[in-house]
Short mmCIF file of C-alpha atoms and ligand atoms in Angstrom, two decimals:
data_model
loop_
_atom_site.label_atom_id
_atom_site.label_comp_id
_atom_site.label_asym_id
_atom_site.label_seq_id
_atom_site.Cartn_x
_atom_site.Cartn_y
_atom_site.Cartn_z
CA MET A 1 -10.54 -21.98 -52.00
CA ALA A 2 -13.45 -23.19 -50.40
CA TYR A 3 -15.70 -21.46 -48.23
CA PRO A 4 -16.74 -21.01 -45.28
CA GLN A 5 -12.90 -20.99 -43.76
CA ILE A 6 -11.26 -20.16 -41.05
CA GLU A 7 -7.03 -19.10 -41.71
CA VAL A 8 -5.13 -19.38 -38.78
CA ASP A 9 -1.35 -16.84 -38.65
CA LEU A 10 0.57 -19.79 -37.23
CA ASN A 11 3.35 -17.01 -36.85
CA LYS A 12 0.97 -14.82 -34.63
CA LEU A 13 0.23 -18.28 -32.84
CA ARG A 14 3.94 -19.20 -32.18
CA HIS A 15 4.31 -15.63 -30.96
CA ASN A 16 1.59 -15.87 -28.50
CA LEU A 17 2.83 -19.24 -27.27
CA THR A 18 6.38 -18.26 -26.50
CA TYR A 19 5.40 -15.00 -25.14
CA LEU A 20 2.87 -16.01 -22.60
CA SER A 21 4.52 -19.54 -21.74
CA GLU A 22 7.77 -17.84 -21.04
CA TYR A 23 5.89 -15.29 -19.04
CA ILE A 24 4.64 -17.92 -16.98
CA LYS A 25 7.52 -20.15 -16.66
CA ASP A 26 9.81 -16.89 -15.37
CA ARG A 27 7.45 -17.33 -12.17
CA ASP A 28 8.56 -21.31 -11.72
CA ILE A 29 5.18 -22.36 -13.05
CA LYS A 30 4.96 -25.17 -15.76
CA VAL A 31 2.59 -24.55 -18.70
CA ALA A 32 0.39 -27.01 -20.00
CA GLY A 33 -0.68 -25.95 -23.93
CA VAL A 34 -4.59 -26.94 -24.27
CA THR A 35 -5.46 -28.38 -27.34
CA LYS A 36 -9.02 -28.70 -27.10
CA VAL A 37 -10.23 -25.24 -28.33
CA PHE A 38 -9.35 -26.23 -32.10
CA ALA A 39 -10.32 -29.82 -31.78
CA ALA A 40 -6.56 -30.87 -31.55
CA HIS A 41 -6.05 -29.89 -35.12
CA PRO A 42 -2.50 -31.70 -36.18
CA GLU A 43 -1.08 -28.44 -37.91
CA LEU A 44 -1.73 -26.50 -34.50
CA VAL A 45 -0.52 -29.19 -32.00
CA LYS A 46 2.65 -29.40 -34.11
CA VAL A 47 3.13 -25.91 -33.21
CA TYR A 48 2.59 -26.45 -29.40
CA ASP A 49 4.53 -29.51 -29.67
CA GLU A 50 7.54 -27.71 -31.02
CA ASN A 51 7.29 -24.54 -28.59
CA GLU A 52 10.27 -25.60 -25.89
CA SER A 53 8.50 -23.50 -23.25
CA ILE A 54 5.70 -25.55 -23.27
CA ASP A 55 5.79 -28.70 -20.99
CA TYR A 56 2.54 -30.72 -21.20
CA LEU A 57 -0.19 -30.87 -23.86
CA ALA A 58 -3.64 -31.24 -22.71
CA ASP A 59 -6.87 -32.01 -23.78
CA SER A 60 -10.69 -32.62 -22.50
CA ARG A 61 -11.32 -35.63 -25.35
CA VAL A 62 -9.54 -38.99 -25.21
CA GLU A 63 -9.60 -39.33 -28.94
CA ASN A 64 -8.04 -35.80 -29.66
CA PHE A 65 -4.75 -37.24 -28.62
CA SER A 66 -4.61 -39.58 -31.87
CA HIS A 67 -3.88 -36.33 -33.44
CA TYR A 68 -1.14 -35.87 -31.62
CA PRO A 69 2.47 -36.11 -33.62
CA SER A 70 3.73 -39.72 -32.66
CA GLU A 71 6.87 -38.24 -31.70
CA SER A 72 6.09 -35.85 -29.36
CA THR A 73 7.68 -36.16 -25.89
CA LYS A 74 5.54 -33.80 -23.80
CA PRO A 75 3.41 -35.54 -21.35
CA LYS A 76 -0.16 -35.61 -22.67
CA LEU A 77 -2.65 -34.61 -19.97
CA LEU A 78 -6.63 -35.47 -20.36
CA LEU A 79 -8.50 -32.65 -18.74
CA ARG A 80 -11.94 -33.94 -18.45
CA VAL A 81 -12.24 -36.74 -15.56
CA PRO A 82 -12.60 -39.60 -17.74
CA MET A 83 -15.58 -41.79 -17.97
CA LEU A 84 -15.80 -45.44 -16.85
CA SER A 85 -16.42 -46.54 -20.33
CA GLU A 86 -12.88 -44.79 -21.61
CA ILE A 87 -10.87 -45.63 -18.90
CA GLU A 88 -8.68 -48.42 -21.27
CA ALA A 89 -8.40 -45.71 -23.90
CA VAL A 90 -7.05 -43.44 -21.09
CA VAL A 91 -4.71 -45.78 -19.70
CA GLU A 92 -3.25 -46.46 -23.29
CA ASN A 93 -3.08 -42.72 -24.61
CA VAL A 94 -2.57 -40.57 -21.67
CA ASP A 95 0.39 -39.66 -19.21
CA ILE A 96 -1.93 -37.80 -16.52
CA SER A 97 -5.36 -37.45 -16.26
CA LEU A 98 -7.53 -35.15 -13.73
CA ASN A 99 -9.82 -37.00 -11.68
CA SER A 100 -12.89 -36.51 -8.87
CA GLU A 101 -14.35 -39.49 -8.68
CA ILE A 102 -12.64 -42.65 -6.32
CA GLU A 103 -14.63 -45.30 -8.25
CA THR A 104 -13.09 -44.11 -11.76
CA ILE A 105 -9.58 -44.17 -9.90
CA ARG A 106 -9.94 -47.71 -8.99
CA ARG A 107 -10.91 -48.55 -12.06
CA ILE A 108 -7.80 -46.59 -13.75
CA ASN A 109 -5.69 -48.60 -11.26
CA GLN A 110 -7.23 -52.01 -12.35
CA VAL A 111 -6.77 -51.22 -15.93
CA ALA A 112 -3.19 -50.04 -15.44
CA LYS A 113 -2.47 -53.09 -13.51
CA GLU A 114 -3.78 -55.12 -16.48
CA ALA A 115 -1.36 -52.99 -18.73
CA ASN A 116 1.54 -53.38 -16.37
CA LYS A 117 1.63 -49.32 -16.09
CA VAL A 118 1.68 -46.93 -13.58
CA HIS A 119 -1.23 -44.00 -14.49
CA GLU A 120 -0.63 -40.67 -12.88
CA ILE A 121 -3.27 -38.65 -11.72
CA ILE A 122 -3.87 -34.99 -10.52
CA LEU A 123 -6.85 -34.92 -7.85
CA MET A 124 -9.05 -32.14 -8.62
CA ILE A 125 -10.73 -30.07 -5.83
CA ASP A 126 -13.75 -27.89 -6.12
CA LEU A 127 -13.28 -24.81 -4.84
CA GLY A 128 -16.42 -23.39 -5.32
CA ASP A 129 -16.96 -22.85 -9.23
CA LEU A 130 -19.17 -26.31 -8.77
CA ARG A 131 -17.92 -27.78 -11.81
CA GLU A 132 -15.65 -30.95 -11.11
CA GLY A 133 -13.60 -31.97 -7.85
CA VAL A 134 -13.91 -33.21 -4.68
CA PHE A 135 -15.98 -30.62 -2.62
CA GLU A 136 -16.01 -31.74 1.02
CA GLU A 137 -12.63 -31.19 2.96
CA GLU A 138 -12.95 -34.74 4.75
CA GLU A 139 -13.50 -36.44 1.52
CA VAL A 140 -10.07 -34.78 -0.06
CA PHE A 141 -7.88 -36.58 2.85
CA GLU A 142 -10.01 -39.55 2.59
CA TYR A 143 -9.32 -39.87 -1.05
CA VAL A 144 -5.40 -39.57 -0.89
CA GLU A 145 -5.53 -42.17 1.89
CA GLU A 146 -6.96 -44.19 -0.48
CA ILE A 147 -5.15 -43.24 -3.75
CA ILE A 148 -1.84 -43.67 -2.26
CA SER A 149 -2.60 -46.82 -1.51
CA LEU A 150 -3.10 -47.93 -5.21
CA GLU A 151 -0.10 -49.34 -6.55
CA HIS A 152 -1.16 -48.66 -10.20
CA ILE A 153 -1.83 -44.96 -9.65
CA SER A 154 0.74 -42.28 -8.93
CA LEU A 155 -0.67 -39.08 -7.41
CA LYS A 156 1.20 -36.27 -8.89
CA GLY A 157 -0.76 -33.71 -7.60
CA ILE A 158 -4.07 -31.38 -6.83
CA GLY A 159 -5.82 -28.94 -8.92
CA VAL A 160 -8.65 -26.85 -9.13
CA ASN A 161 -10.54 -25.27 -12.46
CA LEU A 162 -12.09 -22.00 -11.76
CA THR A 163 -14.42 -19.75 -14.08
CA CYS A 164 -15.39 -22.24 -16.76
CA TYR A 165 -19.05 -22.82 -15.12
CA GLY A 166 -19.43 -21.10 -12.36
CA ALA A 167 -17.70 -17.76 -13.57
CA ILE A 168 -15.66 -17.76 -10.12
CA ILE A 169 -12.85 -15.28 -10.72
CA PRO A 170 -9.57 -16.85 -9.02
CA ASP A 171 -8.45 -14.74 -6.25
CA ARG A 172 -5.60 -15.10 -3.72
CA ALA A 173 -8.08 -16.40 -1.13
CA ILE A 174 -9.16 -19.04 -3.04
CA LEU A 175 -5.83 -20.36 -4.40
CA ASP A 176 -4.44 -20.15 -0.71
CA ARG A 177 -6.65 -22.97 -0.05
CA LEU A 178 -5.62 -24.92 -2.48
CA ALA A 179 -1.50 -24.33 -1.15
CA LYS A 180 -3.15 -25.20 2.15
CA TYR A 181 -4.22 -28.15 1.21
CA LYS A 182 -1.23 -29.28 -0.49
CA ASN A 183 0.66 -28.83 2.89
CA GLU A 184 -1.86 -30.66 5.15
CA ILE A 185 -1.65 -33.41 2.52
CA GLU A 186 1.89 -33.63 2.30
CA ALA A 187 2.02 -33.30 6.26
CA LYS A 188 -0.74 -35.68 7.19
CA PHE A 189 0.39 -38.30 4.66
CA ASP A 190 4.14 -37.83 4.74
CA ILE A 191 4.36 -37.71 0.96
CA SER A 192 5.28 -35.00 -1.66
CA LEU A 193 3.18 -33.53 -4.24
CA GLU A 194 5.01 -32.60 -7.34
CA LEU A 195 2.00 -30.64 -8.93
CA VAL A 196 -0.40 -28.25 -7.64
CA SER A 197 -2.19 -27.24 -10.82
CA GLY A 198 -3.67 -23.87 -10.33
CA GLY A 199 -6.45 -23.13 -12.85
CA ASN A 200 -6.81 -21.94 -16.59
CA SER A 201 -6.43 -18.71 -18.52
CA SER A 202 -8.40 -17.18 -15.74
CA SER A 203 -5.39 -17.33 -12.95
CA LEU A 204 -3.26 -15.42 -15.43
CA HIS A 205 -4.31 -11.97 -14.06
CA LEU A 206 -3.24 -12.43 -10.38
CA LEU A 207 0.37 -12.64 -12.45
CA ASP A 208 0.12 -9.17 -12.82
CA PRO A 209 2.97 -6.92 -11.41
CA ASP A 210 0.05 -4.88 -9.48
CA ALA A 211 -1.95 -8.10 -8.29
CA GLU A 212 -1.67 -10.35 -5.74
CA GLY A 213 0.36 -13.19 -7.20
CA LEU A 214 -0.21 -16.91 -6.92
CA PRO A 215 0.85 -18.66 -4.13
CA ASP A 216 4.06 -20.07 -4.29
CA GLU A 217 2.95 -24.10 -4.17
CA ILE A 218 1.19 -23.28 -7.43
CA ASN A 219 3.44 -24.59 -10.23
CA MET A 220 1.24 -25.27 -13.13
CA LEU A 221 -1.31 -23.55 -15.25
CA ARG A 222 -3.23 -25.47 -17.96
CA ILE A 223 -3.74 -22.40 -20.85
CA GLY A 224 -6.25 -22.78 -23.78
CA GLU A 225 -7.97 -19.55 -24.82
CA ALA A 226 -5.00 -16.74 -23.93
CA PHE A 227 -2.63 -18.46 -25.98
CA VAL A 228 -4.88 -18.71 -29.09
CA LEU A 229 -6.96 -15.38 -28.57
CA GLY A 230 -4.80 -13.08 -26.33
CA THR A 231 -6.61 -12.78 -23.62
CA GLU A 232 -6.79 -13.28 -20.08
CA THR A 233 -9.88 -15.01 -19.15
CA ALA A 234 -11.24 -13.35 -15.27
CA TYR A 235 -12.10 -10.28 -16.84
CA GLY A 236 -11.56 -10.47 -20.78
CA HIS A 237 -8.61 -7.87 -20.81
CA PRO A 238 -6.55 -8.44 -24.00
CA ILE A 239 -2.89 -9.20 -23.24
CA PRO A 240 -1.40 -6.21 -25.33
CA GLU A 241 1.86 -7.95 -26.08
CA MET A 242 -0.16 -10.72 -27.78
CA HIS A 243 -2.17 -11.15 -31.17
CA SER A 244 -5.84 -11.41 -30.88
CA ASP A 245 -6.20 -12.03 -34.73
CA VAL A 246 -4.45 -15.40 -34.68
CA PHE A 247 -7.90 -16.77 -36.69
CA THR A 248 -9.77 -14.96 -39.62
CA LEU A 249 -13.07 -16.57 -40.42
CA LYS A 250 -14.14 -16.23 -43.85
CA ALA A 251 -17.65 -16.63 -45.59
CA GLU A 252 -18.57 -15.99 -49.28
CA ILE A 253 -21.54 -13.52 -50.18
CA ILE A 254 -24.53 -15.60 -52.07
CA GLU A 255 -27.05 -12.93 -52.55
CA TYR A 256 -26.50 -9.06 -52.38
CA ARG A 257 -29.56 -6.75 -52.78
CA ASP A 258 -32.01 -4.60 -51.73
CA LYS A 259 -34.79 -5.60 -49.54
CA PRO A 260 -36.86 -4.32 -46.70
CA SER A 261 -35.88 -4.60 -43.26
CA LEU A 262 -39.36 -6.13 -42.22
CA PRO A 263 -40.67 -9.49 -43.08
CA ILE A 264 -44.15 -9.26 -45.17
CA GLY A 265 -46.56 -11.60 -43.64
CA ASN A 266 -47.82 -12.68 -40.45
CA VAL A 267 -44.84 -13.70 -38.25
CA GLY A 268 -45.02 -17.19 -36.73
CA GLN A 269 -42.05 -18.91 -35.71
CA ASP A 270 -38.61 -19.16 -37.22
CA ALA A 271 -36.80 -22.69 -38.01
CA PHE A 272 -35.32 -23.00 -34.41
CA GLY A 273 -39.02 -22.66 -32.65
CA ASN A 274 -38.44 -18.74 -31.69
CA LYS A 275 -40.84 -15.82 -32.43
CA PRO A 276 -38.56 -13.09 -34.02
CA THR A 277 -39.02 -9.28 -33.62
CA PHE A 278 -37.58 -6.91 -36.54
CA ILE A 279 -36.92 -3.05 -36.31
CA ASP A 280 -37.96 -1.23 -39.23
CA LYS A 281 -34.93 0.54 -40.88
CA GLY A 282 -36.45 0.94 -44.53
CA ILE A 283 -34.98 -0.61 -47.31
CA MET A 284 -31.10 -2.13 -46.58
CA ARG A 285 -28.27 -3.76 -48.43
CA ARG A 286 -28.93 -7.16 -47.77
CA GLY A 287 -26.04 -9.62 -48.24
CA ILE A 288 -26.45 -13.23 -47.33
CA LEU A 289 -23.32 -15.11 -46.43
CA GLY A 290 -22.84 -19.01 -46.96
CA ILE A 291 -22.65 -19.92 -43.36
CA GLY A 292 -25.20 -20.75 -40.53
CA LYS A 293 -25.95 -21.98 -37.24
CA GLN A 294 -24.76 -25.48 -38.35
CA ASP A 295 -21.20 -23.91 -38.20
CA VAL A 296 -21.21 -21.23 -35.75
CA ASP A 297 -23.41 -19.03 -33.21
CA PHE A 298 -23.32 -15.83 -35.02
CA GLU A 299 -23.83 -14.21 -31.66
CA ASN A 300 -20.07 -14.15 -30.95
CA LEU A 301 -18.77 -13.00 -34.49
CA THR A 302 -17.59 -9.78 -35.29
CA PRO A 303 -17.40 -8.56 -38.64
CA ARG A 304 -13.50 -6.74 -39.24
CA ASP A 305 -15.51 -3.84 -41.48
CA GLU A 306 -17.02 -2.02 -38.67
CA ARG A 307 -19.66 -0.32 -41.24
CA ILE A 308 -21.56 -3.97 -41.68
CA GLU A 309 -23.44 -5.77 -38.97
CA ILE A 310 -24.60 -9.22 -38.48
CA ILE A 311 -28.88 -9.31 -38.51
CA GLY A 312 -29.77 -13.03 -38.02
CA SER A 313 -28.99 -16.39 -38.96
CA SER A 314 -30.59 -19.73 -39.99
CA SER A 315 -29.06 -23.28 -40.17
CA ASP A 316 -27.08 -22.51 -43.75
CA HIS A 317 -27.41 -18.61 -44.03
CA LEU A 318 -26.06 -15.59 -41.90
CA ILE A 319 -27.68 -12.35 -43.10
CA VAL A 320 -25.58 -9.14 -43.30
CA ASP A 321 -26.60 -5.74 -43.25
CA PHE A 322 -24.37 -4.02 -45.74
CA THR A 323 -26.26 -0.45 -46.31
CA GLN A 324 -23.36 1.50 -44.67
CA ALA A 325 -20.69 -0.03 -47.13
CA GLN A 326 -23.10 -1.63 -49.91
CA ASP A 327 -20.68 0.07 -52.83
CA ASP A 328 -17.70 -1.70 -51.52
CA TYR A 329 -18.78 -5.55 -51.75
CA LYS A 330 -20.75 -7.75 -54.53
CA LEU A 331 -21.59 -11.29 -54.81
CA GLY A 332 -18.94 -13.60 -54.42
CA ASP A 333 -16.76 -11.36 -52.10
CA ILE A 334 -15.48 -12.50 -49.11
CA VAL A 335 -16.23 -11.19 -45.86
CA GLU A 336 -13.95 -11.64 -42.76
CA PHE A 337 -14.77 -11.52 -39.07
CA ASP A 338 -12.97 -11.71 -35.56
CA ILE A 339 -14.05 -14.83 -33.38
CA SER A 340 -14.03 -15.64 -30.06
CA TYR A 341 -13.85 -18.91 -27.79
CA GLY A 342 -17.55 -20.52 -28.74
CA PRO A 343 -17.07 -20.08 -32.86
CA LEU A 344 -13.25 -21.34 -32.33
CA LEU A 345 -14.84 -24.15 -30.72
CA ASN A 346 -17.64 -24.66 -33.32
CA LEU A 347 -15.76 -23.91 -36.54
CA PHE A 348 -12.99 -26.51 -35.82
CA THR A 349 -15.38 -28.98 -35.17
CA SER A 350 -17.61 -28.47 -38.36
CA ALA A 351 -16.62 -30.37 -41.02
CA TYR A 352 -18.14 -27.84 -43.33
CA VAL A 353 -15.57 -25.20 -42.79
CA GLU A 354 -12.20 -25.57 -44.46
CA LYS A 355 -9.09 -25.06 -42.19
CA THR A 356 -6.13 -22.92 -44.01
CA PHE A 357 -2.58 -21.84 -42.46
CA VAL A 358 -0.42 -19.30 -43.36
CA ASN A 359 3.00 -18.98 -42.10
CA LYS A 360 3.27 -22.91 -42.23
C1 PLP B 1 -10.97 -26.15 -20.97
C2 PLP B 1 -10.11 -26.19 -19.53
C3 PLP B 1 -8.67 -25.52 -19.33
C4 PLP B 1 -8.24 -24.37 -20.16
O1 PLP B 1 -9.40 -23.36 -19.90
P1 PLP B 1 -8.72 -21.81 -20.90
O2 PLP B 1 -9.80 -21.00 -20.19
O3 PLP B 1 -8.98 -22.06 -22.13
O4 PLP B 1 -7.43 -21.49 -20.49
C5 PLP B 1 -7.94 -25.74 -18.21
N1 PLP B 1 -8.36 -27.07 -17.32
C6 PLP B 1 -9.60 -27.78 -17.85
C7 PLP B 1 -9.96 -28.65 -16.72
C8 PLP B 1 -9.97 -27.38 -18.88
O5 PLP B 1 -11.27 -28.14 -19.11
#
């Protein structure tokens, strides 16, 4: 076994996928399973692909679709609006892309024409989170008018993304605006929009029995974090029926000894240009683990053993206070952590972190 290591319990993941996607589908909403959070690792993508309740597979990076099983029949959805420089790859590898720039859409039309294809798009509308999306109402209608005139583009629908950047919580008033756009576009242009994509894991709270609900027009959600971490993300509430411990980070103790809690000498800058401050807790049992900032940001790691505490890290070292549990550990032992969204992204991206799977 190589460390550091991220271990994935595939049965817990299967349970989460089935539980949540059935819950969503019971409300006549289609589910896109988002794979970017684990860098589309093939072992995990396979579990998503095999799950019958997931309708679409989605990722933000075009190259991640190359990890998908070639036999997959689920439509592939590109979440990040395309770069002009990657349109050829998008047309070749993706069925539906989210878009917000008319120049990009025109270019997709051209490339699709050359490839003798029709590329499907969802037009993103910015309802206040201020990441991607057409912002001015007038512009939305101008866009639609031009898009429906393009022969190699099929306008599948409209969508919104919330919370990721501006931390705006989806509420009924915001999503009613999306529903209104749908109805107005359909009436004005005499077309029908098949999909209204109403956000990500932060829209789930509206489906609670005592919440306001989603407008009937919304018929797709794109779910990343909730599947893997078992939480809704508007308020960060765990979903009780789901597993929050699909992933375990494991790191090895490489030094274990008593040292003071205050460095000795004049304090300058640490390796990252910060001037650290320290609290004097006397002599502590300090352990160093073989994992560092190059792999993960320790702020969002939680040791499973509540008696131990992370005190800092550098590029390749994580320093942990073991004082309250010192007799239960020794050099070479493995320490386990719960992780949140940021670490999950980082750990799957780091080539130094071993990925292992249980219950394949
Ligand atoms: C990342 C992303 C998602 C998934 O978000 P979660 O909060 O992980 O559910 C959905 N849509 C878009 C456009 C995204 O970029």
